[in-house]
Tab-separated table of C-alpha atoms in Angstrom:
chain	number	residue	atom	x	y	z
A	5	MET	CA	0.000	0.000	0.000
A	6	ASN	CA	2.752	2.429	1.041
A	7	GLU	CA	4.786	1.422	-1.987
A	8	ARG	CA	1.874	2.222	-4.296
A	9	LEU	CA	1.390	5.598	-2.630
A	10	GLY	CA	5.099	6.316	-2.952
A	11	SER	CA	5.149	5.557	-6.656
A	12	THR	CA	1.993	7.630	-7.307
A	13	ASN	CA	3.591	10.463	-5.399
A	14	GLU	CA	6.709	10.150	-7.529
A	15	ILE	CA	4.683	10.138	-10.750
A	16	LEU	CA	2.732	13.221	-9.693
A	17	ASN	CA	5.947	14.961	-8.647
A	18	SER	CA	7.435	14.214	-12.033
A	19	CYS	CA	4.447	15.739	-13.853
A	20	ILE	CA	5.110	19.104	-12.160
A	21	LYS	CA	7.694	20.916	-14.258
A	22	ILE	CA	9.329	24.263	-13.796
A	23	GLU	CA	10.265	26.005	-17.005
A	24	SER	CA	13.369	28.154	-16.734
A	25	ILE	CA	14.833	30.862	-18.876
A	26	LYS	CA	18.511	31.722	-19.033
A	27	ILE	CA	19.167	35.304	-18.016
A	28	SER	CA	22.946	35.025	-18.124
A	29	ARG	CA	25.541	32.387	-18.973
A	30	GLN	CA	25.538	31.083	-15.430
A	31	LEU	CA	22.025	31.770	-14.221
A	32	ALA	CA	18.687	30.353	-15.300
A	33	ILE	CA	15.591	31.487	-13.423
A	34	PRO	CA	12.201	29.776	-13.212
A	35	HIS	CA	9.695	31.303	-15.568
A	36	GLN	CA	6.494	29.274	-15.084
A	37	VAL	CA	5.191	26.079	-13.544
A	38	TYR	CA	3.367	23.603	-15.708
A	39	PHE	CA	1.714	20.253	-15.198
A	40	CYS	CA	2.152	17.566	-17.862
A	41	LEU	CA	-1.015	15.490	-17.802
A	42	ASN	CA	-2.465	12.668	-19.817
A	43	SER	CA	-5.515	10.460	-19.290
A	44	ASP	CA	-3.644	8.001	-16.999
A	45	ILE	CA	-2.317	10.740	-14.741
A	46	LEU	CA	-5.758	12.351	-14.671
A	47	ASP	CA	-7.235	9.085	-13.392
A	48	GLN	CA	-4.553	8.820	-10.739
A	49	ILE	CA	-5.169	12.395	-9.606
A	50	GLU	CA	-8.894	11.673	-9.419
A	51	ILE	CA	-8.201	8.837	-6.965
A	52	GLU	CA	-5.607	10.808	-4.964
A	53	GLN	CA	-7.757	13.931	-4.719
A	54	SER	CA	-10.240	12.438	-2.353
A	55	HIS	CA	-7.911	10.353	-0.200
A	56	HIS	CA	-4.363	11.611	-0.136
A	57	LYS	CA	-2.120	14.602	-0.263
A	58	LEU	CA	0.751	15.047	-2.646
A	59	THR	CA	4.138	15.318	-0.943
A	60	LEU	CA	6.498	17.426	-2.996
A	61	SER	CA	10.131	16.359	-3.198
A	62	SER	CA	12.492	18.700	-1.358
A	63	ASP	CA	14.244	19.792	-4.591
A	64	LYS	CA	10.919	20.589	-6.247
A	65	LEU	CA	9.680	22.470	-3.203
A	66	ALA	CA	12.893	24.535	-3.048
A	67	ASP	CA	12.541	25.379	-6.753
A	68	LEU	CA	8.883	26.328	-6.343
A	69	ARG	CA	9.593	28.521	-3.320
A	70	TYR	CA	12.416	30.171	-5.230
A	71	TYR	CA	10.122	30.818	-8.210
A	72	ILE	CA	7.503	32.512	-6.045
A	73	LEU	CA	10.123	34.469	-4.089
A	74	LEU	CA	11.557	35.906	-7.329
A	75	ASN	CA	8.165	37.309	-8.256
A	76	ILE	CA	7.132	38.762	-4.920
A	77	PRO	CA	7.061	42.576	-5.210
A	78	LEU	CA	9.468	43.243	-2.350
A	79	ASN	CA	11.012	46.663	-1.949
A	80	LYS	CA	13.933	46.086	-4.272
A	81	THR	CA	13.298	48.002	-7.473
A	82	THR	CA	13.126	45.983	-10.642
A	83	SER	CA	15.695	48.181	-12.347
A	84	SER	CA	18.325	46.927	-9.898
A	85	LEU	CA	17.436	43.307	-10.560
A	86	SER	CA	18.914	41.289	-13.380
A	87	TYR	CA	15.471	39.993	-14.367
A	88	GLN	CA	11.927	41.286	-14.819
A	89	ARG	CA	9.331	40.195	-12.276
A	90	SER	CA	6.331	38.477	-13.793
A	91	PRO	CA	2.974	37.123	-12.625
A	92	ILE	CA	3.054	33.635	-11.109
A	93	THR	CA	1.846	31.209	-13.746
A	94	PHE	CA	0.600	27.637	-13.438
A	95	SER	CA	-0.351	25.901	-16.697
A	96	THR	CA	-1.718	22.479	-17.496
A	97	ASN	CA	-0.431	20.861	-20.674
A	98	TYR	CA	-2.590	17.935	-21.710
A	99	LEU	CA	-1.644	15.264	-24.197
A	100	PHE	CA	-4.783	14.381	-26.167
A	101	SER	CA	-4.821	10.800	-27.403
A	102	ASN	CA	-5.142	11.932	-31.030
A	103	LYS	CA	-2.286	14.433	-30.865
A	104	GLN	CA	1.454	14.088	-30.694
A	105	GLN	CA	2.202	17.306	-28.832
A	106	PRO	CA	0.622	18.417	-25.553
A	107	THR	CA	-1.674	21.438	-25.629
A	108	THR	CA	-1.895	24.100	-22.932
A	109	VAL	CA	-5.516	23.835	-21.832
A	110	VAL	CA	-5.752	25.690	-18.500
A	111	ARG	CA	-3.662	28.471	-17.055
A	112	SER	CA	-3.826	30.359	-13.765
A	113	VAL	CA	-2.002	33.687	-13.746
A	114	ILE	CA	-1.569	35.326	-10.344
A	115	ASN	CA	-0.220	38.844	-10.249
A	116	LEU	CA	1.000	39.646	-6.742
A	117	GLU	CA	1.755	43.227	-7.762
A	118	SER	CA	-1.775	44.141	-8.827
A	119	GLY	CA	-3.923	41.545	-7.025
A	120	LYS	CA	-5.312	40.235	-10.314
A	121	ILE	CA	-5.881	36.543	-10.912
A	122	THR	CA	-6.877	35.201	-14.322
A	123	GLN	CA	-8.035	31.673	-14.982
A	124	GLN	CA	-7.755	30.865	-18.698
A	125	ILE	CA	-9.496	27.912	-20.287
A	126	GLN	CA	-8.758	26.837	-23.822
A	127	GLN	CA	-11.770	26.811	-26.142
A	128	ASP	CA	-11.407	23.175	-27.327
A	129	LEU	CA	-11.422	22.000	-23.730
A	130	TRP	CA	-14.538	24.084	-23.045
A	131	GLN	CA	-16.319	22.096	-25.779
A	132	ASN	CA	-15.362	18.775	-24.139
A	133	ARG	CA	-17.392	19.034	-20.912
A	134	GLN	CA	-16.400	15.722	-19.347
A	135	LEU	CA	-12.696	16.274	-19.809
A	136	LEU	CA	-13.064	19.917	-18.797
A	137	SER	CA	-14.299	19.001	-15.353
A	138	LYS	CA	-11.545	16.419	-14.837
A	139	ILE	CA	-8.734	18.671	-16.037
A	140	ILE	CA	-9.940	21.714	-14.119
A	141	SER	CA	-10.188	19.647	-10.925
A	142	ALA	CA	-6.682	18.237	-11.439
A	143	HIS	CA	-5.246	21.674	-12.271
A	144	TYR	CA	-6.683	23.342	-9.176
A	145	TRP	CA	-5.827	20.369	-6.968
A	146	LEU	CA	-2.164	20.410	-8.048
A	147	ILE	CA	-1.900	24.171	-7.445
A	148	TYR	CA	-3.488	23.726	-4.035
A	149	GLN	CA	-1.031	20.944	-3.143
A	150	ILE	CA	1.874	23.215	-4.102
A	151	ILE	CA	0.584	26.322	-2.376
A	152	GLU	CA	-0.235	24.444	0.804
A	153	GLN	CA	3.350	23.256	1.140
A	154	LEU	CA	5.015	26.565	0.303
A	155	PRO	CA	4.953	28.325	3.704
A	156	LEU	CA	8.133	27.820	5.667
A	157	GLU	CA	7.407	25.785	8.737
A	158	SER	CA	9.795	25.831	11.632
A	159	SER	CA	9.746	22.639	13.579
A	160	LYS	CA	9.745	23.290	17.327
A	161	ILE	CA	12.839	21.080	17.698
A	162	ASP	CA	14.785	23.219	15.191
A	163	SER	CA	13.852	26.456	16.935
A	164	ARG	CA	14.697	25.039	20.349
A	165	LEU	CA	18.028	23.761	19.030
A	166	ILE	CA	18.942	27.201	17.686
A	167	CYS	CA	17.854	28.789	20.944
A	168	ALA	CA	19.863	26.297	23.007
A	169	CYS	CA	22.978	26.754	20.860
A	170	SER	CA	22.903	30.537	21.141
A	171	LEU	CA	22.336	30.259	24.897
A	172	ALA	CA	25.321	27.904	25.144
A	173	VAL	CA	27.469	30.486	23.279
A	174	ALA	CA	26.288	33.218	25.685
A	175	VAL	CA	27.042	31.083	28.777
A	176	THR	CA	30.480	30.099	27.425
A	177	THR	CA	31.312	33.763	26.738
A	178	PHE	CA	30.333	34.674	30.270
A	179	ALA	CA	32.264	31.728	31.793
A	180	THR	CA	35.390	32.614	29.781
A	181	LEU	CA	35.237	36.226	30.923
A	182	TRP	CA	34.774	35.118	34.512
A	183	TYR	CA	37.651	32.626	34.349
A	184	PHE	CA	40.228	34.928	32.752
A	185	PHE	CA	39.395	38.170	34.527
A	186	PRO	CA	39.085	38.146	38.298
A	187	LEU	CA	35.912	40.188	38.805
A	188	ASN	CA	34.163	41.441	41.875
A	189	TYR	CA	30.545	40.589	42.644
A	190	LEU	CA	29.008	43.742	41.063
A	191	ALA	CA	30.997	43.423	37.820
A	192	THR	CA	30.046	39.755	37.598
A	193	VAL	CA	26.349	40.602	37.911
A	194	VAL	CA	26.627	43.457	35.375
A	195	ILE	CA	28.443	41.279	32.829
A	196	ALA	CA	26.037	38.365	33.385
A	197	LEU	CA	23.069	40.661	32.809
A	198	GLY	CA	24.807	42.242	29.794
A	199	VAL	CA	25.488	38.849	28.208
A	200	PHE	CA	21.940	37.698	29.013
A	201	PHE	CA	20.268	40.751	27.439
A	202	GLY	CA	22.746	40.617	24.557
A	203	TRP	CA	21.641	37.053	23.934
A	204	ILE	CA	17.963	38.048	23.954
A	205	ILE	CA	18.554	40.924	21.488
A	206	TRP	CA	20.786	38.752	19.293
A	207	ASN	CA	18.350	35.912	19.312
A	208	LYS	CA	15.118	37.797	18.892
A	209	SER	CA	15.394	40.891	16.832
A	210	TRP	CA	18.252	42.757	15.246
A	211	PHE	CA	20.512	39.906	14.237
A	212	ASN	CA	17.565	37.770	13.208
A	213	LYS	CA	16.128	40.550	11.041
A	214	GLN	CA	19.471	41.372	9.430
A	215	LEU	CA	20.308	37.766	8.656
A	216	LYS	CA	16.841	37.136	7.246
A	217	SER	CA	17.105	40.239	5.096
A	218	TRP	CA	20.539	39.194	3.842
A	219	ILE	CA	19.341	35.686	2.969
A	220	ILE	CA	16.219	36.900	1.101
A	221	HIS	CA	18.285	39.520	-0.746
A	222	HIS	CA	20.870	36.929	-1.872
A	223	LEU	CA	18.215	34.345	-2.678
A	224	ILE	CA	16.514	36.778	-5.047
A	225	ASP	CA	19.533	37.983	-6.918
A	226	GLY	CA	22.798	36.934	-5.355
A	227	CYS	CA	25.161	34.199	-4.312
A	228	LEU	CA	22.421	31.966	-2.869
A	229	ALA	CA	20.467	31.881	-6.140
A	230	LYS	CA	23.149	30.013	-8.081
A	231	ASN	CA	21.901	26.427	-7.662
A	232	VAL	CA	19.194	24.290	-6.039
A	233	ARG	CA	21.502	23.134	-3.211
A	234	ARG	CA	22.268	26.702	-2.128
A	235	ARG	CA	18.605	27.684	-2.396
A	236	LYS	CA	17.616	24.689	-0.287
A	237	ILE	CA	20.160	25.579	2.414
A	238	ALA	CA	19.062	29.227	2.433
A	239	LEU	CA	15.374	28.328	2.672
A	240	ARG	CA	16.180	25.840	5.444
A	241	ILE	CA	17.997	28.538	7.431
A	242	LEU	CA	15.029	30.865	6.896
A	243	SER	CA	12.664	28.270	8.305
A	244	PHE	CA	15.022	27.830	11.325
A	245	MET	CA	14.667	31.506	11.981
A	246	ILE	CA	10.889	31.537	12.265
A	247	HIS	CA	10.105	31.407	15.949
B	24	MET	CA	14.623	45.111	4.140
B	25	ASN	CA	11.428	47.142	4.007
B	26	HIS	CA	8.379	45.441	2.631
B	27	ASN	CA	5.992	47.451	0.523
B	28	LEU	CA	4.194	44.312	-0.548
B	29	LEU	CA	0.427	44.707	-0.942
B	30	GLU	CA	0.768	48.437	-0.248
B	31	ASN	CA	-1.334	49.368	-3.267
B	32	ILE	CA	-3.686	46.411	-3.317
B	33	THR	CA	-7.209	47.153	-2.161
B	34	ALA	CA	-8.936	44.274	-3.921
B	35	VAL	CA	-8.271	40.847	-5.348
B	36	GLU	CA	-9.828	40.539	-8.772
B	37	ILE	CA	-10.494	37.118	-10.238
B	38	SER	CA	-11.378	36.794	-13.920
B	39	THR	CA	-12.323	33.796	-15.986
B	40	VAL	CA	-11.638	33.803	-19.680
B	41	ILE	CA	-12.038	31.316	-22.472
B	42	VAL	CA	-9.327	31.676	-25.055
B	43	GLU	CA	-8.802	30.218	-28.478
B	44	GLU	CA	-5.264	29.274	-27.618
B	45	ILE	CA	-3.207	29.708	-24.455
B	46	VAL	CA	-0.002	31.421	-25.421
B	47	ASP	CA	2.641	33.351	-23.511
B	48	GLU	CA	1.539	36.952	-23.397
B	49	MET	CA	3.769	39.375	-25.230
B	50	PHE	CA	3.802	42.830	-23.755
B	51	ILE	CA	6.080	45.187	-25.608
B	52	PRO	CA	5.830	48.479	-23.702
B	53	TRP	CA	6.912	50.680	-26.604
B	54	GLU	CA	4.361	49.127	-28.950
B	55	VAL	CA	1.517	49.672	-26.465
B	56	TYR	CA	2.766	53.161	-25.635
B	57	GLN	CA	2.760	54.286	-29.237
B	58	ALA	CA	-0.662	52.717	-29.897
B	59	ILE	CA	-2.190	54.744	-27.034
B	60	TYR	CA	-0.077	57.864	-27.588
B	61	TYR	CA	-1.364	58.335	-31.124
B	62	LEU	CA	-5.060	57.958	-30.176
B	63	SER	CA	-6.823	61.138	-31.229
B	64	ARG	CA	-10.338	62.228	-32.149
B	65	SER	CA	-9.419	62.538	-35.812
B	66	CYS	CA	-7.775	59.127	-36.140
B	67	LEU	CA	-10.597	57.398	-34.240
B	68	GLU	CA	-13.280	58.851	-36.515
B	69	SER	CA	-12.389	56.593	-39.375
B	70	THR	CA	-11.260	53.519	-37.471
B	71	VAL	CA	-13.599	52.696	-34.560
B	72	ASP	CA	-17.319	52.548	-33.840
B	73	CYS	CA	-18.657	55.971	-32.787
B	74	SER	CA	-19.994	54.671	-29.438
B	75	LEU	CA	-16.477	53.697	-28.371
B	76	ARG	CA	-14.540	56.798	-29.430
B	77	ASN	CA	-14.793	58.515	-26.062
B	78	HIS	CA	-13.705	55.341	-24.292
B	79	TYR	CA	-10.574	55.210	-26.460
B	80	LEU	CA	-9.884	58.897	-25.817
B	81	GLN	CA	-10.104	58.220	-22.090
B	82	LEU	CA	-7.143	55.854	-22.452
B	83	ARG	CA	-5.097	58.675	-23.976
B	84	ARG	CA	-6.179	61.090	-21.218
B	85	GLN	CA	-5.308	58.566	-18.508
B	86	LEU	CA	-1.866	58.027	-20.050
B	87	GLU	CA	-1.230	61.777	-19.979
B	88	LEU	CA	-2.562	62.086	-16.426
B	89	ALA	CA	-0.439	59.171	-15.176
B	90	TYR	CA	2.701	60.779	-16.645
B	91	CYS	CA	1.907	64.184	-15.145
B	92	LEU	CA	1.343	62.625	-11.718
B	93	LEU	CA	4.762	60.959	-11.917
B	94	LEU	CA	6.378	64.270	-12.931
B	95	VAL	CA	5.099	65.932	-9.749
B	96	ASP	CA	5.807	62.997	-7.442
B	97	PRO	CA	9.083	63.674	-5.555
B	98	SER	CA	9.589	59.956	-4.917
B	99	SER	CA	9.458	59.130	-8.639
B	100	PRO	CA	12.627	58.990	-10.781
B	101	LEU	CA	10.682	61.038	-13.360
B	102	TYR	CA	10.089	63.926	-10.916
B	103	ASN	CA	10.700	67.321	-12.520
B	104	ARG	CA	10.707	70.253	-10.092
B	105	ARG	CA	10.554	72.877	-12.838
B	106	LEU	CA	7.230	71.563	-14.113
B	107	VAL	CA	5.456	71.164	-10.766
B	108	THR	CA	3.582	74.511	-10.738
B	109	GLU	CA	2.584	74.244	-14.370
B	110	ILE	CA	1.316	70.663	-14.000
B	111	LYS	CA	-0.563	71.386	-10.773
B	112	ARG	CA	-2.421	74.089	-12.698
B	113	ASP	CA	-3.332	71.609	-15.447
B	114	LEU	CA	-4.234	68.657	-13.237
B	115	PRO	CA	-7.883	69.687	-12.587
B	116	ILE	CA	-8.432	69.932	-16.357
B	117	LEU	CA	-6.658	66.630	-17.013
B	118	SER	CA	-8.737	64.836	-14.427
B	119	GLN	CA	-11.938	65.977	-16.131
B	120	SER	CA	-13.008	64.055	-19.142
B	121	ALA	CA	-14.052	66.997	-21.339
B	122	ARG	CA	-11.478	69.784	-21.832
B	123	TRP	CA	-8.240	67.869	-21.424
B	124	GLU	CA	-7.523	67.803	-25.172
B	125	THR	CA	-6.815	71.554	-25.113
B	126	ILE	CA	-3.678	71.003	-23.026
B	127	PRO	CA	-0.501	70.331	-25.026
B	128	SER	CA	0.875	66.854	-24.374
B	129	ARG	CA	3.944	66.487	-22.159
B	130	LEU	CA	4.502	62.846	-23.047
B	131	PRO	CA	7.634	62.161	-25.090
B	132	GLU	CA	6.964	61.170	-28.693
B	133	PRO	CA	7.360	57.404	-29.305
B	134	ILE	CA	9.344	58.211	-32.443
B	135	PRO	CA	10.931	61.651	-32.164
B	136	SER	CA	9.890	63.769	-35.141
B	137	ASN	CA	12.975	65.922	-34.881
B	138	ARG	CA	16.019	64.071	-36.195
B	139	HIS	CA	18.235	65.665	-33.526
B	140	GLN	CA	16.125	64.199	-30.742
B	141	THR	CA	16.997	60.788	-29.321
B	142	MET	CA	14.815	58.026	-27.913
B	143	SER	CA	16.265	58.537	-24.422
B	144	ALA	CA	13.159	60.299	-23.042
B	145	VAL	CA	10.872	57.457	-24.176
B	146	ASN	CA	13.318	54.824	-22.981
B	147	LYS	CA	13.567	56.495	-19.570
B	148	LEU	CA	9.787	56.633	-19.315
B	149	LEU	CA	9.369	52.999	-20.362
B	150	GLY	CA	11.983	51.969	-17.815
B	151	ASP	CA	9.849	53.297	-14.969
B	152	ARG	CA	8.064	50.482	-13.138
B	153	SER	CA	5.066	52.590	-12.018
B	154	PHE	CA	4.495	53.855	-15.551
B	155	ILE	CA	4.764	50.324	-16.970
B	156	ASN	CA	2.150	49.098	-14.479
B	157	ILE	CA	-0.264	51.799	-15.666
B	158	LEU	CA	0.589	51.051	-19.286
B	159	GLN	CA	-0.209	47.383	-18.716
B	160	GLN	CA	-3.616	48.236	-17.272
B	161	LEU	CA	-4.391	50.600	-20.155
B	162	HIS	CA	-3.274	47.895	-22.563
B	163	GLN	CA	-5.774	45.452	-21.022
B	164	ARG	CA	-8.568	48.009	-21.346
B	165	LYS	CA	-7.591	48.730	-24.929
B	166	THR	CA	-7.690	45.008	-25.744
B	167	ILE	CA	-11.257	44.867	-24.376
B	168	LEU	CA	-12.256	47.970	-26.357
B	169	ASP	CA	-10.717	46.549	-29.551
B	170	ARG	CA	-12.756	43.406	-29.069
B	171	ARG	CA	-15.966	45.344	-28.417
B	172	ASP	CA	-15.296	47.343	-31.542
B	173	ARG	CA	-14.944	44.120	-33.568
B	174	ILE	CA	-18.239	42.852	-32.128
B	175	LEU	CA	-20.085	46.105	-32.867
B	176	ARG	CA	-18.919	46.087	-36.445
B	177	ASN	CA	-19.581	42.424	-37.064
B	178	SER	CA	-22.815	40.859	-35.775
B	179	ASN	CA	-21.335	37.324	-36.120
B	180	PHE	CA	-19.213	38.001	-33.042
B	181	ARG	CA	-22.168	39.021	-30.840
B	182	GLN	CA	-22.254	35.830	-28.768
B	183	ASP	CA	-18.538	35.241	-28.899
B	184	ILE	CA	-16.918	35.408	-25.485
B	185	THR	CA	-13.420	34.222	-26.335
B	186	GLY	CA	-10.412	36.378	-25.699
B	187	THR	CA	-11.644	38.661	-22.912
B	188	PRO	CA	-12.899	37.852	-19.413
B	189	TYR	CA	-16.571	36.891	-19.496
B	190	ALA	CA	-16.900	37.153	-15.703
B	191	GLN	CA	-14.954	39.025	-13.078
B	192	THR	CA	-15.248	39.064	-9.295
B	193	SER	CA	-13.591	41.723	-7.215
B	194	LEU	CA	-13.133	41.016	-3.507
B	195	GLN	CA	-12.456	44.369	-1.892
B	196	LEU	CA	-10.712	45.186	1.368
B	197	ASP	CA	-13.789	47.033	2.625
B	198	GLY	CA	-15.767	43.795	2.361
B	199	LYS	CA	-17.570	44.607	-0.882
B	200	ILE	CA	-17.798	41.923	-3.528
B	201	ILE	CA	-18.431	43.109	-7.072
B	202	ASN	CA	-19.334	40.742	-9.890
B	203	ARG	CA	-19.132	41.815	-13.526
B	204	TYR	CA	-20.378	39.753	-16.442
B	205	SER	CA	-19.988	40.163	-20.148
B	206	GLN	CA	-23.303	40.956	-21.830
B	207	ALA	CA	-22.611	38.232	-24.404
B	208	ILE	CA	-23.059	35.403	-21.884
B	209	LEU	CA	-26.672	36.415	-21.198
B	210	GLU	CA	-27.697	35.269	-24.660
B	211	ARG	CA	-25.838	31.966	-24.528
B	212	SER	CA	-27.483	28.639	-23.774
B	213	ASP	CA	-24.456	27.473	-21.755
B	214	ARG	CA	-24.458	30.469	-19.396
B	215	ALA	CA	-25.214	28.342	-16.299
B	216	LEU	CA	-22.088	26.289	-16.954
B	217	LEU	CA	-20.028	29.384	-17.620
B	218	LEU	CA	-21.149	30.910	-14.334
B	219	GLN	CA	-20.434	27.663	-12.513
B	220	LEU	CA	-16.938	27.650	-13.982
B	221	HIS	CA	-16.371	31.221	-12.841
B	222	GLU	CA	-17.688	30.430	-9.372
B	223	ARG	CA	-15.080	27.703	-9.123
B	224	SER	CA	-12.377	30.040	-10.478
B	225	THR	CA	-13.263	32.568	-7.804
B	226	ALA	CA	-13.197	30.062	-4.954
B	227	THR	CA	-9.857	28.603	-6.020
B	228	GLY	CA	-8.439	32.015	-6.952
B	229	GLU	CA	-9.118	33.237	-3.446
B	230	GLN	CA	-7.522	30.104	-2.045
B	231	GLN	CA	-4.464	30.556	-4.288
B	232	TRP	CA	-4.100	34.188	-3.214
B	233	ARG	CA	-4.387	33.336	0.482
B	234	GLY	CA	-1.827	30.527	0.115
B	235	LEU	CA	0.707	32.763	-1.600
B	236	ILE	CA	0.280	35.503	0.990
B	237	GLU	CA	0.786	32.928	3.751
B	238	PHE	CA	4.062	31.934	2.089
B	239	VAL	CA	5.176	35.561	1.891
B	240	LEU	CA	4.289	36.096	5.540
B	241	SER	CA	6.189	32.963	6.516
B	242	LEU	CA	9.244	34.367	4.720
B	243	ILE	CA	9.214	37.694	6.469
B	244	GLY	CA	8.181	36.013	9.713
B	245	ARG	CA	4.985	37.892	10.467
B	246	ARG	CA	2.585	35.025	10.811
């Protein structure tokens, strides 16, 4: 049973494609997401829809998060970016049994800059009512599965681990100071309080904000955007930082 | 990093459209700019249906108004301090729909008529993100007007709904929900199905929007 679910999951993951365009010799950026469907995959989706959820592979999820992040209208002006932001696009390409090439039959275009969403349906599909319903359901279900998994979730263990590590650094700093410099009672208390409040500030606000800003900035258009591995690491660190 | 995300969004608008073919949209700013720039009463007389002429002219007025507003906006790269007083005097006329044509245009010509002039003014304008956003919206309205013009001049197209949104739902921040429908669907036998399809588009569109915003909020840690 689990094996069957695993293979269906793999098949559905493989039908989600991310089309990229090269913007420089080294860098290709995702341009749109499309689903490659045929009648067999449609049947599988129909079964999965009511019973199971699709689990995206970590590489695919990193790529999808990166794609959305690139097109979020954050403060950075487009003129300073090496690419042009575009609406987020999900298309379904369906391979009709009588055709050799897949046809784009449904497209959802979401413009985060203007708040406009357009759902396009190809005319031939509109004429085929039975297929229309199946394809539309599959298209919306796949988008929902993606969107549901996009938000960065911090596991409580991760957050606690980060917290514990930074506390350990703070305690070690204090212990080192105490060991090497013979201090009187008042100075000890002042330094202990200083280190403690320093740890809180470091952990909670300024450092956190700066690091997050730096990561997002470099994920959009910098050293962390270069390949999937770097993007995955950066997104993982970002999810660590959500308390 | 400051986040100005959603700053200008007061509504989420979901449209459903049936298209002949789904293709990647080509938006060439200069092409759209010149098509709207050259709209005038005299050129429209011979080319479009008389009931739509004023609608087309509104596009030209809005283009002019958008440019003037950027010229007087100190935060815009197009800000021009020397023109502020002059433009502020003209703004009330430009925001009316009647007398605006009497004001000489400040927009740079798409193709400079003087051979000593360069394209730099147009290129600078078309490099401005705010102006491009307005141009894109005007382009969408022009596409709808072009289609309506085709329908008015050819009765075969009367029930045709392909190419432009047949239904649109706007979910506003103040809680209002506005639905707009193309007149053509009222005469069609399949209108119940079309409306059902749009209803589904709206429900999933809203879900898609909420999901994406949740992702953005998870990134900037404000959930």
